[in-house]
Amino acid sequence: MMNSKLLKILFFSLFMVGCSSNIPLNSYSTTERFTLPKLDKVTQVYVGDYMIDEGVRVTDDYLVVKQTIDGVAYDIGQGDYKLLGTEKNGKKYFSTGSTNGGYVRQGAFIDPPFALSPDEKKGLCVSTIFVKDATCYEEALSEVIKKAIDSPSAFQRTLIYNGSVGKKINISYREFSGGNARQAFTNDVEYDMSKSKIINYKGAEIEVIDYDNSSITYRVKKYFR
């Protein structure tokens, strides 16, 4: 026969499962390719701006809490909270850990927070592992946005205008991976406009229409290889 201690453990485990709030953990990042500007479009940028911007962008849904909530049961700090999952009815649940300084703290003798969820009628709600929408704050100011994130799968390569000296213009090539510059793929190139108005770099072809030390007007004829 089972001893009493084992029975207590089994009973407690069944109680925990039976009371679980079943908050979905089915979120995934959205990955998309982008290339700017459009081919053959007359474009003007200024020193430090991207002449060509190409890469793979990784985005997620985030709950933005716009002001700190000082609640009786929970304090919710201003910040961005990443999506955990979405129910079939479209209700979204977000992490209680913020990416930029926010926090969710419980009061004494209160169950720890597990997720945040905005609700049109209830306001901003805190769920625990036992109860969905355990505590809600109608006065909360929040919104859901899509936000680019630094991810190993995120990639970007750019041409940057650095100004001109006389008839020569300077352009920088930069590559970024996961939000960090790849030093081995950083280069500054100078082009003499008295020789040609067409510049090429890594397969990209640009027709320079006008330029000075503060801006450049151009058309992209071909993108990077």
Coordinates of N, CA and C in Angstrom, one line a residue:
M1 N 0.8 -1.2 0.0 CA 0.0 0.0 0.0 C 0.9 1.3 0.0
M2 N 0.3 2.3 -0.6 CA 1.0 3.6 -0.6 C 1.1 4.2 0.7
N3 N 2.2 4.8 1.1 CA 2.2 5.4 2.4 C 1.5 6.8 2.3
S4 N 1.3 7.4 3.4 CA 0.5 8.6 3.5 C 1.2 9.8 2.8
K5 N 2.6 9.8 2.9 CA 3.3 10.9 2.3 C 3.2 10.9 0.8
L6 N 3.3 9.7 0.2 CA 3.2 9.6 -1.3 C 1.8 10.0 -1.7
L7 N 0.8 9.6 -1.0 CA -0.6 10.0 -1.3 C -0.8 11.5 -1.3
K8 N -0.2 12.1 -0.3 CA -0.3 13.6 -0.2 C 0.4 14.2 -1.4
I9 N 1.5 13.7 -1.9 CA 2.2 14.2 -3.1 C 1.4 14.1 -4.3
L10 N 0.8 12.9 -4.5 CA -0.1 12.6 -5.7 C -1.3 13.5 -5.6
F11 N -1.9 13.7 -4.5 CA -3.1 14.5 -4.4 C -2.8 16.0 -4.7
F12 N -1.6 16.5 -4.2 CA -1.2 17.8 -4.5 C -0.9 18.0 -6.0
S13 N -0.3 17.0 -6.6 CA 0.0 17.1 -8.0 C -1.3 17.2 -8.9
L14 N -2.3 16.3 -8.5 CA -3.5 16.4 -9.2 C -4.2 17.7 -9.0
F15 N -4.1 18.2 -7.8 CA -4.8 19.5 -7.5 C -4.1 20.6 -8.4
M16 N -2.8 20.6 -8.5 CA -2.1 21.6 -9.3 C -2.5 21.5 -10.8
V17 N -2.6 20.3 -11.3 CA -3.0 20.1 -12.7 C -4.4 20.6 -12.9
G18 N -5.3 20.2 -12.0 CA -6.7 20.5 -12.1 C -7.0 22.0 -12.0
C19 N -6.1 22.8 -11.3 CA -6.3 24.2 -11.1 C -5.5 25.0 -12.2
S20 N -4.7 24.4 -13.0 CA -3.9 25.1 -13.9 C -4.7 26.0 -14.9
S21 N -4.3 27.2 -15.1 CA -5.0 28.1 -15.9 C -4.9 27.8 -17.4
N22 N -4.0 26.9 -17.8 CA -3.8 26.5 -19.2 C -3.5 27.7 -20.1
I23 N -2.6 28.6 -19.7 CA -2.3 29.7 -20.5 C -1.4 29.2 -21.7
P24 N -1.8 29.6 -22.9 CA -1.1 29.1 -24.1 C 0.3 29.6 -24.2
L25 N 1.2 28.7 -24.7 CA 2.6 29.1 -24.9 C 2.9 28.7 -26.3
N26 N 2.2 29.3 -27.3 CA 2.3 28.9 -28.7 C 2.8 30.1 -29.6
S27 N 3.5 31.1 -29.0 CA 3.9 32.2 -29.8 C 5.1 31.8 -30.7
Y28 N 5.3 32.5 -31.8 CA 6.5 32.3 -32.6 C 6.8 33.6 -33.3
S29 N 8.1 33.8 -33.6 CA 8.5 35.0 -34.3 C 8.2 35.0 -35.7
T30 N 7.9 36.3 -36.3 CA 7.7 36.4 -37.7 C 9.0 36.9 -38.4
T31 N 9.4 36.2 -39.4 CA 10.6 36.5 -40.2 C 10.2 37.0 -41.6
E32 N 10.7 38.1 -42.0 CA 10.4 38.6 -43.3 C 11.7 39.3 -43.9
R33 N 11.8 39.2 -45.3 CA 12.9 39.8 -46.0 C 12.4 41.2 -46.4
F34 N 13.4 42.2 -46.4 CA 13.1 43.5 -46.8 C 14.2 44.1 -47.6
T35 N 13.9 45.0 -48.6 CA 15.0 45.7 -49.4 C 14.4 47.1 -49.7
L36 N 15.2 48.1 -49.3 CA 14.8 49.5 -49.5 C 16.0 50.3 -50.1
P37 N 15.7 51.3 -51.0 CA 14.4 51.7 -51.5 C 14.0 50.8 -52.7
K38 N 12.9 51.2 -53.4 CA 12.5 50.5 -54.6 C 13.5 50.8 -55.7
L39 N 13.6 49.8 -56.7 CA 14.5 50.0 -57.8 C 13.9 51.2 -58.7
D40 N 14.9 52.0 -59.2 CA 14.6 53.1 -60.1 C 13.8 54.2 -59.5
K41 N 13.6 54.2 -58.2 CA 12.9 55.3 -57.5 C 14.0 56.4 -57.2
V42 N 13.7 57.7 -57.5 CA 14.6 58.8 -57.1 C 14.5 59.0 -55.6
T43 N 15.6 58.9 -55.0 CA 15.6 58.9 -53.5 C 16.7 59.9 -53.0
Q44 N 16.4 60.6 -51.9 CA 17.4 61.4 -51.3 C 17.6 61.0 -49.9
V45 N 18.8 60.9 -49.5 CA 19.2 60.6 -48.1 C 20.3 61.6 -47.6
Y46 N 20.5 61.7 -46.3 CA 21.4 62.6 -45.8 C 22.6 61.8 -45.2
V47 N 23.6 62.5 -44.8 CA 24.8 61.9 -44.2 C 24.4 61.0 -43.0
G48 N 24.9 59.7 -43.0 CA 24.6 58.8 -42.0 C 23.4 57.9 -42.3
D49 N 22.6 58.3 -43.3 CA 21.4 57.5 -43.7 C 21.8 56.3 -44.6
Y50 N 20.9 55.3 -44.7 CA 21.1 54.2 -45.5 C 20.7 54.5 -47.0
M51 N 21.6 54.3 -47.9 CA 21.3 54.4 -49.3 C 20.6 53.1 -49.8
I52 N 21.0 51.9 -49.3 CA 20.4 50.6 -49.5 C 20.3 50.0 -48.2
D53 N 19.2 49.4 -47.9 CA 19.0 48.7 -46.6 C 18.3 47.4 -46.9
E54 N 19.0 46.3 -46.7 CA 18.5 44.9 -47.1 C 18.7 43.9 -46.0
G55 N 17.8 43.0 -45.8 CA 18.1 42.0 -44.8 C 16.9 41.2 -44.4
V56 N 17.0 40.5 -43.3 CA 15.9 39.7 -42.7 C 15.5 40.2 -41.4
R57 N 14.3 40.6 -41.2 CA 13.8 41.2 -40.0 C 13.0 40.2 -39.2
V58 N 13.3 40.1 -37.9 CA 12.5 39.2 -37.0 C 11.7 40.0 -36.1
T59 N 10.4 39.8 -36.0 CA 9.5 40.6 -35.2 C 8.6 39.7 -34.3
D60 N 8.2 40.3 -33.2 CA 7.3 39.6 -32.2 C 6.3 40.6 -31.8
D61 N 5.2 40.1 -31.3 CA 4.2 41.0 -30.6 C 4.6 41.3 -29.2
Y62 N 4.5 42.6 -28.8 CA 4.8 43.0 -27.4 C 3.7 43.8 -26.9
L63 N 3.5 43.6 -25.6 CA 2.5 44.5 -24.8 C 3.3 45.6 -24.2
V64 N 2.9 46.8 -24.6 CA 3.6 48.0 -24.1 C 2.8 48.6 -23.0
V65 N 3.3 48.5 -21.7 CA 2.6 49.2 -20.6 C 3.2 50.6 -20.5
K66 N 2.3 51.6 -20.6 CA 2.8 53.0 -20.8 C 3.0 53.7 -19.5
Q67 N 2.5 53.2 -18.4 CA 2.8 53.8 -17.1 C 2.7 52.8 -16.0
T68 N 3.5 53.0 -15.0 CA 3.6 52.0 -13.9 C 2.2 52.0 -13.1
I69 N 1.8 50.7 -12.8 CA 0.6 50.5 -12.0 C 1.0 50.1 -10.6
D70 N 0.5 50.8 -9.6 CA 0.8 50.5 -8.2 C -0.5 49.9 -7.7
G71 N -0.6 48.6 -7.8 CA -1.8 47.9 -7.4 C -1.7 47.3 -6.0
V72 N -2.9 46.9 -5.5 CA -2.9 46.2 -4.2 C -2.3 44.8 -4.2
A73 N -2.6 44.1 -5.3 CA -2.1 42.7 -5.4 C -0.8 42.7 -6.2
Y74 N -0.7 43.5 -7.2 CA 0.5 43.5 -8.1 C 0.9 44.9 -8.5
D75 N 2.2 45.1 -8.6 CA 2.7 46.3 -9.2 C 3.2 45.9 -10.6
I76 N 2.9 46.7 -11.6 CA 3.3 46.4 -13.0 C 4.1 47.6 -13.5
G77 N 5.3 47.4 -13.8 CA 6.2 48.5 -14.2 C 6.0 48.8 -15.7
Q78 N 6.3 50.1 -16.0 CA 6.3 50.5 -17.4 C 7.3 49.8 -18.2
G79 N 7.0 49.2 -19.4 CA 7.9 48.5 -20.2 C 7.3 47.7 -21.3
D80 N 8.1 46.9 -22.0 CA 7.6 46.0 -23.1 C 7.6 44.6 -22.7
Y81 N 6.5 43.8 -22.9 CA 6.4 42.4 -22.5 C 6.1 41.5 -23.7
K82 N 7.0 40.5 -23.9 CA 6.9 39.7 -25.1 C 5.7 38.7 -25.0
L83 N 5.2 38.4 -26.2 CA 4.0 37.5 -26.3 C 4.4 36.1 -25.9
L84 N 3.6 35.5 -25.1 CA 3.7 34.1 -24.8 C 2.9 33.2 -25.7
G85 N 1.6 33.6 -25.9 CA 0.8 32.7 -26.7 C -0.6 33.4 -26.9
T86 N -1.4 32.8 -27.8 CA -2.7 33.3 -28.1 C -3.7 32.2 -28.1
E87 N -4.9 32.5 -27.5 CA -6.0 31.5 -27.4 C -6.7 31.5 -28.8
K88 N -7.6 30.5 -29.0 CA -8.4 30.4 -30.2 C -9.3 31.6 -30.4
N89 N -9.7 32.2 -29.3 CA -10.6 33.4 -29.4 C -9.8 34.7 -29.7
G90 N -8.5 34.6 -29.8 CA -7.7 35.7 -30.1 C -7.1 36.4 -28.9
K91 N -7.4 36.0 -27.7 CA -6.9 36.7 -26.5 C -5.4 36.4 -26.4
K92 N -4.6 37.4 -26.2 CA -3.1 37.2 -26.1 C -2.6 37.3 -24.6
Y93 N -1.6 36.5 -24.4 CA -1.0 36.5 -23.1 C 0.5 36.8 -23.2
F94 N 1.0 37.6 -22.3 CA 2.4 38.1 -22.5 C 3.2 37.8 -21.2
S95 N 4.5 37.7 -21.4 CA 5.4 37.4 -20.3 C 5.4 38.5 -19.3
T96 N 5.7 38.1 -18.0 CA 5.8 39.1 -16.9 C 7.2 39.6 -16.8
G97 N 8.1 39.1 -17.7 CA 9.5 39.7 -17.7 C 9.6 40.7 -18.9
S98 N 10.0 41.9 -18.6 CA 10.1 42.9 -19.6 C 11.5 42.9 -20.2
T99 N 11.5 43.4 -21.5 CA 12.8 43.5 -22.2 C 13.5 44.9 -21.9
N100 N 12.8 45.8 -21.3 CA 13.4 47.1 -21.1 C 13.1 47.8 -19.7
G101 N 13.2 47.0 -18.7 CA 13.1 47.5 -17.4 C 11.8 47.3 -16.6
G102 N 10.7 46.9 -17.3 CA 9.4 46.6 -16.7 C 9.5 45.5 -15.7
Y103 N 8.5 45.3 -14.9 CA 8.4 44.2 -13.9 C 7.0 44.0 -13.5
V104 N 6.7 42.8 -12.9 CA 5.5 42.5 -12.3 C 5.8 41.9 -10.9
R105 N 5.4 42.6 -9.8 CA 5.7 42.1 -8.5 C 4.4 41.9 -7.7
Q106 N 4.3 40.8 -7.0 CA 3.2 40.5 -6.2 C 3.3 41.0 -4.8
G107 N 2.2 41.2 -4.1 CA 2.2 41.6 -2.7 C 2.3 40.4 -1.8
A108 N 2.3 40.6 -0.5 CA 2.4 39.6 0.4 C 1.3 38.6 0.3
F109 N 1.6 37.3 0.4 CA 0.6 36.2 0.4 C -0.2 36.2 -0.9
I110 N 0.3 36.7 -2.0 CA -0.3 36.7 -3.3 C 0.4 35.7 -4.2
D111 N -0.4 34.9 -5.0 CA 0.3 34.0 -6.0 C 1.2 34.7 -7.0
P112 N 2.3 34.1 -7.3 CA 3.2 34.8 -8.3 C 2.6 35.0 -9.6
P113 N 2.9 36.1 -10.3 CA 2.3 36.4 -11.6 C 2.9 35.4 -12.7
F114 N 2.1 35.0 -13.6 CA 2.6 34.2 -14.7 C 2.5 34.8 -16.1
A115 N 1.4 35.6 -16.3 CA 1.2 36.3 -17.6 C 0.4 37.5 -17.4
L116 N 0.6 38.4 -18.4 CA -0.2 39.6 -18.6 C -1.1 39.5 -19.8
S117 N -2.3 40.1 -19.7 CA -3.2 40.1 -20.9 C -4.1 41.3 -20.9
P118 N -4.1 42.0 -22.0 CA -5.0 43.2 -22.1 C -6.5 42.7 -22.4
D119 N -7.4 43.4 -21.8 CA -8.9 43.0 -22.0 C -9.6 44.3 -22.2
E120 N -10.5 44.4 -23.3 CA -11.2 45.6 -23.6 C -12.1 46.0 -22.4
K121 N -12.7 45.1 -21.7 CA -13.6 45.4 -20.6 C -12.9 45.5 -19.2
K122 N -12.0 44.5 -19.0 CA -11.4 44.4 -17.7 C -10.2 45.3 -17.5
G123 N -9.5 45.7 -18.6 CA -8.3 46.4 -18.5 C -7.1 45.5 -18.7
L124 N -6.0 45.8 -17.9 CA -4.8 44.9 -18.0 C -4.9 43.9 -16.9
C125 N -4.9 42.6 -17.2 CA -5.1 41.5 -16.2 C -3.8 40.8 -16.0
V126 N -3.6 40.3 -14.7 CA -2.5 39.5 -14.3 C -3.1 38.1 -14.1
S127 N -2.5 37.1 -14.7 CA -2.9 35.7 -14.5 C -1.8 34.9 -13.7
T128 N -2.2 33.9 -12.9 CA -1.3 33.1 -12.2 C -1.3 31.7 -12.9
I129 N -0.5 30.7 -12.4 CA -0.6 29.4 -13.0 C -1.9 28.7 -12.6
F130 N -2.6 29.3 -11.6 CA -3.9 28.7 -11.2 C -5.1 29.4 -11.8
V131 N -5.1 30.7 -12.0 CA -6.3 31.5 -12.4 C -5.9 32.5 -13.5
K132 N -6.7 32.4 -14.6 CA -6.6 33.4 -15.6 C -7.3 34.7 -15.1
D133 N -6.7 35.9 -15.4 CA -7.3 37.2 -15.1 C -7.6 37.2 -13.6
A134 N -6.6 36.8 -12.8 CA -6.8 36.8 -11.3 C -7.0 38.2 -10.8
T135 N -6.3 39.2 -11.3 CA -6.5 40.6 -10.9 C -6.4 41.5 -12.2
C136 N -7.3 42.4 -12.3 CA -7.3 43.3 -13.5 C -7.3 44.8 -13.1
Y137 N -6.7 45.6 -13.9 CA -6.6 47.0 -13.6 C -7.2 47.8 -14.8
E138 N -8.4 48.4 -14.6 CA -9.1 49.1 -15.6 C -8.4 50.4 -16.0
E139 N -7.6 51.0 -15.1 CA -7.0 52.2 -15.4 C -5.7 52.1 -16.2
A140 N -5.3 50.9 -16.5 CA -4.0 50.7 -17.1 C -4.0 51.2 -18.6
L141 N -2.9 51.8 -19.0 CA -2.7 52.3 -20.3 C -1.7 51.4 -21.0
S142 N -2.2 50.6 -22.0 CA -1.3 49.7 -22.7 C -1.7 49.5 -24.1
E143 N -0.8 49.0 -25.0 CA -1.2 48.6 -26.3 C -0.3 47.5 -26.8
V144 N -0.7 46.8 -27.8 CA 0.1 45.7 -28.4 C 0.7 46.2 -29.7
I145 N 2.0 46.0 -29.9 CA 2.7 46.4 -31.1 C 3.6 45.3 -31.6
K146 N 4.0 45.4 -32.8 CA 5.0 44.5 -33.4 C 6.4 45.2 -33.3
K147 N 7.3 44.5 -32.8 CA 8.6 45.1 -32.5 C 9.7 44.2 -33.1
A148 N 10.7 44.8 -33.8 CA 11.8 44.0 -34.3 C 12.7 43.6 -33.1
I149 N 13.2 42.4 -33.2 CA 14.0 41.9 -32.1 C 15.4 41.5 -32.6
D150 N 16.4 41.5 -31.7 CA 17.7 41.0 -32.0 C 17.7 39.5 -31.9
S151 N 17.9 38.9 -33.0 CA 17.8 37.4 -33.1 C 19.0 36.9 -33.9
P152 N 19.5 35.7 -33.7 CA 20.6 35.2 -34.5 C 20.2 35.0 -36.0
S153 N 18.9 34.9 -36.2 CA 18.4 34.8 -37.6 C 18.2 36.1 -38.3
A154 N 18.3 37.2 -37.5 CA 18.1 38.6 -38.1 C 19.4 39.0 -38.8
F155 N 19.3 39.5 -40.0 CA 20.5 39.9 -40.7 C 20.2 41.2 -41.5
Q156 N 21.2 42.0 -41.7 CA 21.0 43.3 -42.4 C 22.3 43.7 -43.0
R157 N 22.3 44.2 -44.2 CA 23.4 44.8 -44.9 C 23.0 46.1 -45.5
T158 N 23.9 47.1 -45.4 CA 23.5 48.5 -45.8 C 24.7 49.2 -46.5
L159 N 24.3 50.2 -47.3 CA 25.2 51.2 -47.8 C 24.9 52.5 -47.2
I160 N 25.8 53.2 -46.6 CA 25.6 54.4 -45.8 C 26.3 55.6 -46.5
Y161 N 25.6 56.7 -46.7 CA 26.3 57.9 -47.3 C 27.1 58.6 -46.2
N162 N 28.3 58.9 -46.5 CA 29.2 59.6 -45.5 C 29.7 61.0 -46.0
G163 N 29.0 61.5 -47.0 CA 29.4 62.9 -47.5 C 30.4 62.9 -48.6
S164 N 30.8 64.1 -49.0 CA 31.7 64.3 -50.1 C 32.8 65.3 -49.8
V165 N 33.9 65.1 -50.6 CA 35.0 66.1 -50.6 C 35.3 66.4 -52.1
G166 N 35.0 67.6 -52.5 CA 35.2 67.9 -53.9 C 34.3 67.0 -54.8
K167 N 34.9 66.3 -55.7 CA 34.2 65.4 -56.7 C 34.1 64.0 -56.2
K168 N 34.6 63.8 -55.0 CA 34.6 62.4 -54.4 C 33.5 62.2 -53.3
I169 N 32.8 61.1 -53.4 CA 31.9 60.8 -52.3 C 32.4 59.5 -51.6
N170 N 32.0 59.5 -50.3 CA 32.4 58.4 -49.5 C 31.1 57.6 -49.0
I171 N 31.2 56.3 -49.2 CA 30.1 55.4 -48.8 C 30.7 54.2 -47.9
S172 N 29.9 53.9 -46.9 CA 30.3 52.8 -46.0 C 29.4 51.6 -46.3
Y173 N 30.0 50.4 -46.2 CA 29.2 49.1 -46.3 C 29.3 48.5 -44.9
R174 N 28.1 48.1 -44.4 CA 28.0 47.5 -43.1 C 27.1 46.3 -43.1
E175 N 27.5 45.2 -42.4 CA 26.6 44.1 -42.2 C 26.4 43.9 -40.7
F176 N 25.1 43.5 -40.4 CA 24.7 43.3 -39.0 C 24.1 41.9 -38.8
S177 N 24.4 41.2 -37.8 CA 23.8 39.9 -37.5 C 23.3 39.9 -36.0
G178 N 22.0 39.6 -35.8 CA 21.5 39.7 -34.5 C 21.6 41.0 -33.8
G179 N 21.6 42.1 -34.6 CA 21.7 43.5 -34.1 C 23.1 44.0 -33.9
N180 N 24.1 43.1 -34.1 CA 25.5 43.5 -33.9 C 26.2 43.6 -35.2
A181 N 27.1 44.7 -35.3 CA 27.9 44.9 -36.5 C 28.9 43.8 -36.7
R182 N 29.1 43.3 -37.9 CA 30.1 42.2 -38.2 C 31.3 43.0 -38.7
Q183 N 32.3 43.0 -37.8 CA 33.5 43.9 -38.1 C 34.2 43.4 -39.3
A184 N 34.2 42.1 -39.6 CA 34.9 41.6 -40.8 C 34.2 42.0 -42.1
F185 N 33.0 42.5 -42.0 CA 32.2 42.9 -43.1 C 31.8 44.4 -43.1
T186 N 32.8 45.2 -42.7 CA 32.6 46.6 -42.6 C 33.7 47.3 -43.5
N187 N 33.3 48.2 -44.4 CA 34.3 48.8 -45.3 C 33.8 50.2 -45.7
D188 N 34.8 51.1 -45.9 CA 34.6 52.4 -46.5 C 35.1 52.5 -47.9
V189 N 34.3 53.0 -48.8 CA 34.7 53.1 -50.2 C 34.5 54.5 -50.7
E190 N 35.5 55.0 -51.5 CA 35.4 56.3 -52.1 C 35.3 56.2 -53.6
Y191 N 34.4 57.1 -54.1 CA 34.1 57.1 -55.6 C 34.3 58.5 -56.2
D192 N 35.0 58.5 -57.3 CA 35.3 59.8 -58.0 C 34.2 60.1 -59.0
M193 N 33.3 61.1 -58.7 CA 32.2 61.4 -59.6 C 32.6 62.0 -60.9
S194 N 33.8 62.5 -61.0 CA 34.3 63.1 -62.3 C 34.5 62.0 -63.3
K195 N 34.6 60.8 -62.9 CA 34.9 59.7 -63.8 C 33.6 58.9 -64.2
S196 N 32.7 58.8 -63.3 CA 31.4 58.1 -63.5 C 30.4 58.5 -62.5
K197 N 29.1 58.5 -62.9 CA 28.0 58.8 -62.0 C 27.3 57.4 -61.6
I198 N 27.9 56.3 -62.0 CA 27.4 55.0 -61.6 C 28.4 54.4 -60.6
I199 N 27.9 54.0 -59.5 CA 28.8 53.3 -58.5 C 28.3 51.9 -58.3
N200 N 29.2 51.0 -58.0 CA 28.9 49.6 -57.8 C 29.6 49.1 -56.5
Y201 N 28.9 48.2 -55.8 CA 29.5 47.5 -54.7 C 28.7 46.3 -54.4
K202 N 29.4 45.1 -54.3 CA 28.8 43.8 -54.1 C 27.6 43.6 -55.0
G203 N 27.7 44.0 -56.2 CA 26.6 43.7 -57.1 C 25.6 44.8 -57.2
A204 N 25.5 45.7 -56.1 CA 24.6 46.8 -56.1 C 25.1 47.9 -57.1
E205 N 24.1 48.4 -57.9 CA 24.4 49.5 -58.8 C 23.6 50.7 -58.6
I206 N 24.2 51.9 -58.4 CA 23.5 53.1 -58.1 C 23.9 54.2 -59.0
E207 N 22.9 54.9 -59.5 CA 23.1 56.0 -60.4 C 23.0 57.3 -59.5
V208 N 24.1 58.1 -59.4 CA 24.1 59.3 -58.6 C 23.6 60.4 -59.5
I209 N 22.5 61.1 -59.0 CA 21.9 62.2 -59.7 C 22.5 63.5 -59.2
D210 N 22.6 63.7 -57.9 CA 23.1 64.9 -57.4 C 23.7 64.6 -56.0
Y211 N 24.6 65.4 -55.5 CA 25.2 65.2 -54.2 C 25.9 66.4 -53.7
D212 N 26.0 66.5 -52.4 CA 26.9 67.5 -51.7 C 27.4 66.9 -50.4
N213 N 27.9 67.7 -49.5 CA 28.5 67.1 -48.3 C 27.5 66.8 -47.3
S214 N 26.2 67.1 -47.5 CA 25.2 66.8 -46.6 C 24.1 65.8 -47.1
S215 N 24.0 65.6 -48.4 CA 22.9 64.7 -48.9 C 23.3 64.2 -50.3
I216 N 22.6 63.2 -50.7 CA 22.8 62.6 -52.0 C 21.5 62.2 -52.6
T217 N 21.3 62.4 -53.9 CA 20.1 62.0 -54.6 C 20.5 61.0 -55.7
Y218 N 19.7 59.9 -55.8 CA 20.2 58.7 -56.5 C 19.1 57.8 -56.9
R219 N 19.4 56.8 -57.8 CA 18.5 55.7 -58.1 C 19.2 54.4 -57.9
V220 N 18.6 53.5 -57.3 CA 19.2 52.1 -57.2 C 18.8 51.3 -58.5
K221 N 19.7 50.9 -59.3 CA 19.5 50.2 -60.5 C 19.5 48.7 -60.3
K222 N 20.4 48.2 -59.3 CA 20.4 46.8 -59.0 C 20.7 46.7 -57.5
Y223 N 20.1 45.6 -56.9 CA 20.4 45.4 -55.5 C 21.7 44.5 -55.3
F224 N 22.1 44.3 -54.0 CA 23.2 43.4 -53.8 C 23.0 42.1 -54.4
R225 N 24.1 41.4 -54.7 CA 24.0 40.0 -55.2 C 23.4 39.2 -54.2

